[in-house]
Amino acid sequence: MLTPSSVLSEAQFIRRVLIVVGILALAAALYVLSDILLLIFGAVLVAVVLHAIAAPVRRLTGWGERTSLAVAGFGTATLIGLVVYLFGAEIADQLYALIEKLPEAVSSLSRAEPFLSVSDIVKGSSVGNLIMNAVSWGSTIFGAFATFIVVLIAGIYIAIEPKIYRDGLLKLFPKSAQERVSATLSDAFDALRMWLGAQLVAMILVGVLIAIGLAIIGAPSALALGLIAGVLEFVPIVGPVIAAIPALLLASADGWNLVWWTLGVFVVVQQIESNIIMPLLSGKAVDLPPAVGLFAVVALGILFGPLGLLLGYPLAIVIDVAVRRLYVHETLGEEVTIAGEKVDDEA
């Protein structure tokens, strides 16, 4: 005979089972939609960059937010167009030559040094497969360009009306938690703004330094390799390693002497970036331990592919801010430094 207490316990058990099933279903749905979610996060990064560029325009002119965004966007597009006009043809030629020469360089290296077969070295490991997938994804130029356009347009929409999206996200949380979540979003925005600003300048400087260094030692396709190195600088730690691979493969076609010189250029530039450029640009605004950043990039890259690799570090920054504020500070009551808060205090 069923008693009221047994009926209640069964109802509680069924409720808990349904909650677990719902959580698992949500996790599965998020994993299936991971590419879309990463693209949304990429669009948010574009919006953060646009606001960071527009901020000094707004301070200097007193114009409204939308006008400042329009001026910042137009100025950025004009600068990029000028660079493409001045160097685009030469870079395009070198990229075309690079695409043609790389397979030949890989085959030549494998014949000359069978124990250094590139495919044999990287296959069989998670990180190696990740690098090979990233290279193959990067070679799909049309797909990458289409993805970039989608993210750019979405980022512009978010930049124009950020409050709509922020308020919509906050409504997903209970009212009692909305204030804390709002503060976390503000801290994450500040941390991303500081990191992105420093990273974009570092990308330009690293790309220029790599191109100059490779040109000095006589490496082929110096401009194209500098562009690749500058773009991949967006992925800290892992990106410079991937950027060095095509340069070393091309250099191997001209002998080991050029390989060592090329490796030296990349090592010296990365030392300059790590010890001079980034500390000067960002200071300690984003206090993410290097090992945490490395494992975050690799883990998200393995889980979600090239998009996870590309966006792994900024995602790690957001997660770090959320964990420090919502769990360590709010739940455990520990005093902890939060990146966004520190930026505000120093300002």
XYZ file of N, CA and C in Angstrom, residues 61-277:
651
model
N 35.696 63.670 -29.229
C 34.758 64.494 -29.993
C 33.467 64.795 -29.251
N 33.106 63.946 -28.275
C 31.825 64.117 -27.595
C 30.647 63.643 -28.413
N 30.901 62.950 -29.524
C 29.816 62.442 -30.361
C 29.093 61.298 -29.649
N 27.919 60.961 -30.173
C 27.160 59.846 -29.638
C 27.815 58.509 -29.947
N 27.293 57.464 -29.320
C 27.887 56.141 -29.465
C 27.808 55.633 -30.904
N 26.655 55.790 -31.537
C 26.503 55.269 -32.905
C 27.380 56.035 -33.887
N 27.454 57.359 -33.732
C 28.310 58.149 -34.623
C 29.768 57.765 -34.445
N 30.182 57.594 -33.198
C 31.564 57.189 -32.928
C 31.860 55.818 -33.516
N 30.884 54.894 -33.394
C 31.056 53.564 -33.985
C 31.186 53.650 -35.497
N 30.355 54.489 -36.132
C 30.414 54.644 -37.590
C 31.772 55.202 -38.024
N 32.246 56.228 -37.309
C 33.537 56.823 -37.648
C 34.663 55.821 -37.433
N 34.617 55.100 -36.312
C 35.650 54.098 -36.029
C 35.649 52.995 -37.080
N 34.442 52.515 -37.446
C 34.356 51.469 -38.460
C 34.850 51.938 -39.813
N 34.454 53.155 -40.193
C 34.893 53.687 -41.484
C 36.409 53.890 -41.499
N 36.953 54.419 -40.394
C 38.394 54.626 -40.329
C 39.168 53.327 -40.403
N 38.677 52.306 -39.706
C 39.349 50.995 -39.735
C 39.293 50.395 -41.133
N 38.111 50.459 -41.774
C 37.975 49.924 -43.128
C 38.872 50.673 -44.108
N 38.980 51.999 -43.945
C 39.846 52.795 -44.822
C 41.307 52.400 -44.654
N 41.731 52.205 -43.400
C 43.121 51.811 -43.145
C 43.427 50.449 -43.744
N 42.509 49.501 -43.559
C 42.711 48.163 -44.136
C 42.739 48.239 -45.657
N 41.833 49.034 -46.236
C 41.818 49.198 -47.690
C 43.110 49.799 -48.215
N 43.684 50.750 -47.474
C 44.946 51.363 -47.886
C 46.082 50.345 -47.870
N 46.116 49.524 -46.824
C 47.158 48.492 -46.744
C 47.006 47.489 -47.887
N 45.765 47.093 -48.166
C 45.529 46.158 -49.272
C 45.937 46.784 -50.601
N 45.646 48.071 -50.787
C 46.004 48.758 -52.024
C 47.526 48.815 -52.216
N 48.238 49.064 -51.123
C 49.692 49.221 -51.219
C 50.416 47.885 -51.322
N 49.942 46.885 -50.556
C 50.692 45.625 -50.477
C 49.880 44.406 -50.917
N 48.601 44.596 -51.243
C 47.735 43.453 -51.512
C 48.204 42.580 -52.647
N 48.609 43.174 -53.759
C 49.014 42.389 -54.928
C 50.231 41.530 -54.621
N 51.210 42.137 -53.953
C 52.433 41.389 -53.645
C 52.159 40.274 -52.640
N 51.338 40.574 -51.629
C 51.009 39.537 -50.645
C 50.226 38.404 -51.293
N 49.282 38.748 -52.185
C 48.496 37.719 -52.878
C 49.399 36.823 -53.716
N 50.354 37.414 -54.420
C 51.291 36.617 -55.220
C 52.104 35.684 -54.332
N 52.561 36.203 -53.204
C 53.373 35.374 -52.313
C 52.545 34.264 -51.669
N 51.294 34.565 -51.321
C 50.430 33.523 -50.768
C 50.174 32.423 -51.796
N 49.961 32.818 -53.047
C 49.754 31.837 -54.112
C 51.004 30.969 -54.282
N 52.175 31.620 -54.265
C 53.435 30.874 -54.380
C 53.620 29.949 -53.176
N 53.221 30.432 -51.994
C 53.346 29.627 -50.784
C 52.488 28.372 -50.873
N 51.249 28.532 -51.344
C 50.350 27.379 -51.480
C 50.908 26.367 -52.479
N 51.554 26.875 -53.523
C 52.135 25.980 -54.537
C 53.377 25.263 -54.022
N 54.192 25.975 -53.251
C 55.490 25.430 -52.843
C 55.413 24.503 -51.646
N 54.410 24.697 -50.773
C 54.372 23.921 -49.536
C 54.291 22.405 -49.758
N 53.369 21.903 -50.612
C 53.336 20.448 -50.825
C 54.659 19.908 -51.352
N 55.288 20.671 -52.253
C 56.574 20.246 -52.797
C 57.647 20.222 -51.706
N 57.613 21.224 -50.806
C 58.592 21.272 -49.717
C 58.399 20.103 -48.755
N 57.134 19.771 -48.461
C 56.856 18.638 -47.576
C 57.355 17.339 -48.189
N 57.076 17.130 -49.481
C 57.531 15.914 -50.159
C 59.048 15.840 -50.202
N 59.672 16.973 -50.485
C 61.132 17.020 -50.549
C 61.761 16.686 -49.204
N 61.190 17.237 -48.130
C 61.711 16.959 -46.785
C 61.522 15.495 -46.422
N 60.385 14.912 -46.773
C 60.122 13.506 -46.459
C 61.070 12.586 -47.211
N 61.422 12.938 -48.462
C 62.364 12.121 -49.237
C 63.780 12.236 -48.686
N 64.154 13.460 -48.336
C 65.525 13.682 -47.862
C 65.730 13.137 -46.450
N 64.716 13.298 -45.593
C 64.818 12.864 -44.196
C 63.563 12.059 -43.850
N 63.550 10.740 -44.183
C 62.335 9.945 -43.968
C 61.852 9.968 -42.521
N 62.793 10.083 -41.565
C 62.401 10.071 -40.161
C 61.724 11.375 -39.742
N 61.717 12.406 -40.658
C 61.068 13.678 -40.353
C 59.780 13.859 -41.133
N 59.176 12.752 -41.569
C 57.913 12.843 -42.301
C 56.877 13.596 -41.473
N 56.379 14.707 -42.047
C 55.478 15.580 -41.295
C 54.221 14.847 -40.849
N 53.619 14.086 -41.749
C 52.369 13.404 -41.398
C 52.597 12.371 -40.308
N 53.751 11.665 -40.355
C 54.034 10.669 -39.331
C 54.305 11.307 -37.976
N 54.897 12.513 -37.993
C 55.218 13.181 -36.736
C 53.954 13.596 -36.001
N 52.998 14.171 -36.727
C 51.837 14.763 -36.050
C 50.674 13.807 -35.874
N 50.591 12.761 -36.722
C 49.409 11.908 -36.603
C 49.508 11.024 -35.359
N 48.346 10.644 -34.869
C 48.321 9.757 -33.727
C 48.225 10.452 -32.390
N 48.252 11.775 -32.371
C 48.101 12.497 -31.108
C 46.999 13.528 -31.265
N 46.369 13.868 -30.152
C 45.269 14.837 -30.197
C 45.738 16.189 -30.685
N 46.889 16.643 -30.148
C 47.408 17.945 -30.545
C 47.831 17.932 -32.009
N 48.464 16.835 -32.444
C 48.863 16.743 -33.845
C 47.679 16.772 -34.782
N 46.644 16.016 -34.443
C 45.430 16.036 -35.268
C 44.794 17.422 -35.282
N 44.849 18.110 -34.147
C 44.304 19.464 -34.068
C 45.037 20.395 -35.019
N 46.371 20.310 -35.041
C 47.164 21.164 -35.934
C 46.847 20.861 -37.388
N 46.765 19.573 -37.732
C 46.468 19.205 -39.116
C 45.069 19.665 -39.507
N 44.099 19.546 -38.599
C 42.749 20.017 -38.892
C 42.717 21.522 -39.075
N 43.482 22.234 -38.252
C 43.520 23.690 -38.371
C 44.107 24.113 -39.708
N 45.161 23.412 -40.135
C 45.784 23.737 -41.418
C 44.828 23.454 -42.570
N 44.142 22.300 -42.517
C 43.211 21.971 -43.597
C 42.018 22.915 -43.608
N 41.525 23.302 -42.420
C 40.413 24.259 -42.345
C 40.838 25.604 -42.891
N 42.084 26.017 -42.563
C 42.573 27.298 -43.053
C 42.740 27.322 -44.557
N 42.936 26.142 -45.164
C 43.110 26.108 -46.616
C 41.788 26.265 -47.355
N 40.663 26.088 -46.658
C 39.357 26.282 -47.277
C 39.039 27.770 -47.234
N 39.592 28.500 -48.175
C 39.558 29.957 -48.126
C 38.129 30.479 -48.194
N 37.328 29.899 -49.080
C 35.965 30.409 -49.240
C 35.162 30.227 -47.963
N 35.258 29.037 -47.352
C 34.522 28.782 -46.118
C 34.963 29.706 -44.998
N 36.270 29.912 -44.872
C 36.778 30.809 -43.835
C 36.316 32.242 -44.074
N 36.322 32.665 -45.335
C 35.905 34.028 -45.653
C 34.418 34.220 -45.379
N 33.605 33.233 -45.754
C 32.165 33.316 -45.503
C 31.875 33.378 -44.009
N 32.582 32.557 -43.233
C 32.420 32.581 -41.779
C 32.781 33.942 -41.218
N 33.879 34.510 -41.704
C 34.336 35.820 -41.231
C 33.288 36.896 -41.523
N 32.686 36.854 -42.698
C 31.681 37.855 -43.067
C 30.464 37.751 -42.144
N 30.023 36.519 -41.877
C 28.872 36.322 -40.990
C 29.166 36.875 -39.599
N 30.347 36.537 -39.068
C 30.728 37.000 -37.735
C 30.859 38.520 -37.713
N 31.423 39.092 -38.768
C 31.607 40.545 -38.829
C 30.259 41.273 -38.825
N 29.333 40.813 -39.665
C 28.011 41.460 -39.737
C 27.280 41.333 -38.403
N 27.318 40.126 -37.811
C 26.661 39.931 -36.517
C 27.312 40.807 -35.448
N 28.635 40.929 -35.497
C 29.335 41.769 -34.531
C 28.943 43.234 -34.651
N 28.733 43.695 -35.874
C 28.293 45.085 -36.086
C 26.908 45.300 -35.488
N 26.003 44.334 -35.711
C 24.659 44.439 -35.132
C 24.727 44.502 -33.598
N 25.553 43.637 -33.007
C 25.673 43.624 -31.544
C 26.278 44.929 -31.045
N 27.265 45.468 -31.784
C 27.917 46.712 -31.373
C 26.947 47.892 -31.405
N 26.022 47.878 -32.361
C 25.078 48.997 -32.499
C 24.064 49.015 -31.351
N 23.567 47.834 -30.960
C 22.552 47.753 -29.904
C 22.965 46.717 -28.856
N 24.055 46.941 -28.126
C 24.506 45.914 -27.165
C 23.532 45.700 -26.011
N 22.787 46.757 -25.616
C 21.902 46.650 -24.454
C 20.788 45.627 -24.687
N 20.298 45.539 -25.924
C 19.226 44.585 -26.230
C 19.692 43.165 -25.929
N 20.879 42.824 -26.395
C 21.395 41.464 -26.232
C 21.795 41.203 -24.786
N 22.373 42.208 -24.137
C 22.756 42.050 -22.729
C 21.524 41.844 -21.851
N 20.493 42.669 -22.045
C 19.274 42.537 -21.246
C 18.589 41.200 -21.521
N 18.608 40.777 -22.778
C 18.005 39.488 -23.108
C 18.713 38.337 -22.414
N 20.041 38.414 -22.344
C 20.805 37.372 -21.659
C 20.519 37.390 -20.163
N 20.429 38.575 -19.574
C 20.177 38.676 -18.126
C 18.819 38.105 -17.752
N 17.829 38.223 -18.640
C 16.486 37.722 -18.338
C 16.446 36.201 -18.231
N 17.501 35.525 -18.689
C 17.557 34.066 -18.570
C 17.894 33.624 -17.150
N 18.313 34.562 -16.295
C 18.708 34.238 -14.932
C 17.653 34.743 -13.948
N 17.549 34.136 -12.771
C 16.609 34.628 -11.744
C 16.950 36.077 -11.365
N 15.934 36.815 -10.940
C 16.149 38.220 -10.606
C 17.174 38.392 -9.490
N 17.213 37.434 -8.579
C 18.158 37.526 -7.469
C 19.614 37.441 -7.931
N 19.834 36.827 -9.110
C 21.203 36.648 -9.602
C 21.579 37.646 -10.692
N 20.606 38.424 -11.175
C 20.871 39.278 -12.334
C 21.925 40.350 -12.062
N 21.936 40.903 -10.854
C 22.924 41.939 -10.545
C 24.342 41.378 -10.588
N 24.534 40.182 -10.027
C 25.863 39.563 -10.038
C 26.277 39.181 -11.458
N 25.341 38.651 -12.227
C 25.659 38.294 -13.605
C 26.001 39.540 -14.415
N 25.264 40.625 -14.191
C 25.534 41.879 -14.898
C 26.938 42.392 -14.580
N 27.320 42.337 -13.288
C 28.669 42.769 -12.903
C 29.728 41.877 -13.545
N 29.445 40.571 -13.641
C 30.388 39.643 -14.275
C 30.547 39.954 -15.759
N 29.436 40.258 -16.431
C 29.505 40.615 -17.842
C 30.325 41.892 -18.044
N 30.166 42.861 -17.157
C 30.933 44.101 -17.260
C 32.423 43.831 -17.079
N 32.773 42.995 -16.093
C 34.174 42.649 -15.879
C 34.754 41.901 -17.082
N 33.956 40.963 -17.617
C 34.423 40.197 -18.774
C 34.630 41.106 -19.985
N 33.726 42.075 -20.164
C 33.870 43.027 -21.268
C 35.168 43.813 -21.128
N 35.446 44.320 -19.926
C 36.667 45.099 -19.712
C 37.914 44.247 -19.929
N 37.878 42.999 -19.432
C 39.030 42.116 -19.599
C 39.263 41.811 -21.075
N 38.195 41.519 -21.807
C 38.330 41.242 -23.241
C 38.807 42.478 -24.002
N 38.279 43.650 -23.610
C 38.696 44.885 -24.290
C 40.196 45.124 -24.137
N 40.697 44.953 -22.927
C 42.128 45.149 -22.691
C 42.965 44.120 -23.444
N 42.525 42.858 -23.381
C 43.303 41.804 -24.035
C 43.259 41.951 -25.559
N 42.082 42.223 -26.108
C 41.950 42.360 -27.555
C 42.756 43.543 -28.081
N 42.704 44.672 -27.365
C 43.481 45.826 -27.798
C 44.958 45.523 -27.853
N 45.461 44.894 -26.782
C 46.880 44.524 -26.758
C 47.192 43.487 -27.825
N 46.290 42.534 -28.000
C 46.549 41.447 -28.949
C 46.560 41.946 -30.396
N 45.675 42.861 -30.739
C 45.636 43.386 -32.107
C 46.909 44.161 -32.444
N 47.388 44.969 -31.492
C 48.647 45.683 -31.726
C 49.798 44.689 -31.834
N 49.794 43.669 -30.961
C 50.845 42.649 -31.007
C 50.822 41.894 -32.336
N 49.629 41.626 -32.860
C 49.527 40.938 -34.152
C 50.212 41.738 -35.264
N 49.971 43.049 -35.269
C 50.586 43.904 -36.291
C 52.098 43.928 -36.137
N 52.567 44.132 -34.899
C 54.013 44.225 -34.664
C 54.716 42.903 -34.968
N 54.125 41.789 -34.530
C 54.734 40.481 -34.783
C 54.772 40.182 -36.277
N 53.679 40.472 -36.985
C 53.652 40.236 -38.427
C 54.720 41.041 -39.157
N 54.857 42.313 -38.775
C 55.872 43.175 -39.412
C 57.277 42.679 -39.087
N 57.527 42.347 -37.813
C 58.865 41.895 -37.411
C 59.245 40.571 -38.081
N 58.274 39.657 -38.164
C 58.549 38.372 -38.836
C 58.853 38.596 -40.312
N 58.059 39.433 -40.972
C 58.285 39.703 -42.395
C 59.661 40.340 -42.618
N 60.029 41.321 -41.778
C 61.338 41.979 -41.919
C 62.463 40.981 -41.655
N 62.320 40.192 -40.576
C 63.363 39.222 -40.240
C 63.563 38.182 -41.327
N 62.461 37.641 -41.873
C 62.574 36.637 -42.937
C 63.147 37.247 -44.209
N 62.786 38.502 -44.506
C 63.348 39.170 -45.691
C 64.847 39.371 -45.535
N 65.311 39.705 -44.329
C 66.738 39.938 -44.097
C 67.553 38.658 -44.312
N 67.031 37.510 -43.858
C 67.789 36.263 -43.998
C 67.580 35.614 -45.364
N 66.727 36.213 -46.202
C 66.526 35.702 -47.556
C 65.536 34.568 -47.664
N 64.607 34.455 -46.708
C 63.594 33.399 -46.775
C 62.546 33.741 -47.835
N 62.004 32.746 -48.527
C 60.996 33.014 -49.558
C 59.658 33.410 -48.944
N 58.882 34.194 -49.711
C 57.523 34.594 -49.319
C 57.486 35.240 -47.932
N 58.390 36.184 -47.693
C 58.503 36.797 -46.366
C 57.236 37.554 -45.986
N 56.661 38.308 -46.930
C 55.453 39.071 -46.621
C 54.277 38.151 -46.281
N 54.106 37.099 -47.073
C 52.994 36.169 -46.835
C 53.157 35.461 -45.493
N 54.384 35.047 -45.187
C 54.625 34.369 -43.918
C 54.465 35.331 -42.741
N 54.820 36.599 -42.946
C 54.593 37.600 -41.908
C 53.112 37.806 -41.656
N 52.314 37.832 -42.734
C 50.861 37.963 -42.590
C 50.287 36.782 -41.817
N 50.721 35.571 -42.160
C 50.237 34.373 -41.471
C 50.615 34.425 -39.986
N 51.859 34.826 -39.712
C 52.314 34.904 -38.320
C 51.514 35.953 -37.543
N 51.223 37.081 -38.186
C 50.450 38.118 -37.522
C 49.038 37.674 -37.217
N 48.394 36.991 -38.157
C 47.023 36.524 -37.944
C 46.978 35.460 -36.842
N 47.920 34.512 -36.897
C 47.920 33.425 -35.916
C 48.388 33.881 -34.538
N 48.958 35.076 -34.446
C 49.313 35.626 -33.138
C 48.071 35.820 -32.273
N 46.890 35.851 -32.910
C 45.637 35.972 -32.159
C 45.436 34.781 -31.228
N 46.042 33.626 -31.585
C 45.943 32.422 -30.754
C 47.222 32.315 -29.939
N 47.243 32.816 -28.702
C 48.485 32.802 -27.928
C 49.043 31.392 -27.748
N 50.343 31.293 -27.678
C 51.085 30.070 -27.373
C 51.041 29.089 -28.543
N 49.849 28.663 -28.954
C 49.729 27.664 -30.016
C 49.896 28.308 -31.394
N 49.336 29.510 -31.592
C 49.383 30.165 -32.891
C 50.783 30.365 -33.438
N 51.730 30.892 -32.646
C 53.094 31.070 -33.164
C 53.743 29.775 -33.605
N 53.429 28.671 -32.919
C 53.992 27.374 -33.316
C 53.459 26.956 -34.685
N 52.132 27.111 -34.871
C 51.531 26.766 -36.164
C 52.070 27.683 -37.261
N 52.272 28.969 -36.952
C 52.765 29.929 -37.951
C 54.174 29.586 -38.410
N 54.964 29.005 -37.516
C 56.351 28.692 -37.874
C 56.460 27.490 -38.800
N 55.446 26.633 -38.811
C 55.546 25.384 -39.588
C 55.718 25.642 -41.084
N 54.851 26.441 -41.751
C 55.071 26.656 -43.196
C 56.390 27.365 -43.495
N 56.812 28.274 -42.611
C 58.085 28.965 -42.836
C 59.250 27.986 -42.781
N 59.242 27.077 -41.811
C 60.324 26.094 -41.689
C 60.295 25.096 -42.839
N 59.085 24.715 -43.273
C 58.985 23.780 -44.402
C 59.539 24.400 -45.679
N 59.201 25.668 -45.930
C 59.737 26.347 -47.115
C 61.250 26.498 -47.019
N 61.735 26.839 -45.834
C 63.178 27.020 -45.654
C 63.936 25.712 -45.870
N 63.291 24.580 -45.538
C 63.971 23.287 -45.681
C 64.320 22.981 -47.130
N 63.572 23.579 -48.071
C 63.877 23.358 -49.486
C 65.215 23.981 -49.887
N 65.692 24.981 -49.105
C 66.965 25.649 -49.406
C 68.082 25.233 -48.465
N 67.854 24.192 -47.678
C 68.918 23.680 -46.819
C 68.691 23.989 -45.351
N 69.385 23.217 -44.509
C 69.203 23.330 -43.069
C 69.723 24.647 -42.509
N 70.666 25.257 -43.178
C 71.179 26.534 -42.689
C 70.057 27.573 -42.622
N 69.244 27.654 -43.688
C 68.128 28.593 -43.706
C 67.053 28.195 -42.692
N 66.886 26.894 -42.451
C 65.919 26.433 -41.449
C 66.277 26.988 -40.075
N 67.556 26.895 -39.708
C 67.981 27.383 -38.394
C 67.833 28.900 -38.292
N 68.152 29.602 -39.367
C 67.983 31.061 -39.354
C 66.506 31.431 -39.214
N 65.651 30.710 -39.940
C 64.203 30.966 -39.861
C 63.680 30.693 -38.461
N 64.104 29.570 -37.886
C 63.697 29.251 -36.516
C 64.168 30.340 -35.554
N 65.381 30.841 -35.779
C 65.910 31.908 -34.926
C 65.071 33.171 -35.006
N 64.597 33.523 -36.205
C 63.749 34.709 -36.364
C 62.472 34.560 -35.542
N 61.831 33.403 -35.634
C 60.581 33.196 -34.900
C 60.820 33.201 -33.390
N 61.890 32.587 -32.941
C 62.178 32.548 -31.501
C 62.449 33.951 -30.967
N 63.270 34.730 -31.699
C 63.610 36.083 -31.247
C 62.367 36.968 -31.203
N 61.548 36.912 -32.251
C 60.343 37.749 -32.292
C 59.383 37.358 -31.179
N 59.240 36.063 -30.911
C 58.338 35.644 -29.834
C 58.857 36.057 -28.464
N 60.172 36.072 -28.299
C 60.738 36.564 -27.042
C 60.454 38.059 -26.875
N 60.581 38.798 -27.964
C 60.261 40.236 -27.924
C 58.787 40.438 -27.593
N 57.924 39.619 -28.208
C 56.481 39.738 -27.967
C 56.131 39.400 -26.517
N 56.722 38.323 -25.993
C 56.371 37.863 -24.647
C 56.924 38.770 -23.559
N 58.141 39.289 -23.754
C 58.824 40.006 -22.674
C 58.784 41.520 -22.796
N 58.428 42.035 -23.988
C 58.431 43.487 -24.177
C 57.066 43.992 -24.649
N 56.577 43.445 -25.781
C 55.369 43.996 -26.407
C 54.150 43.829 -25.515
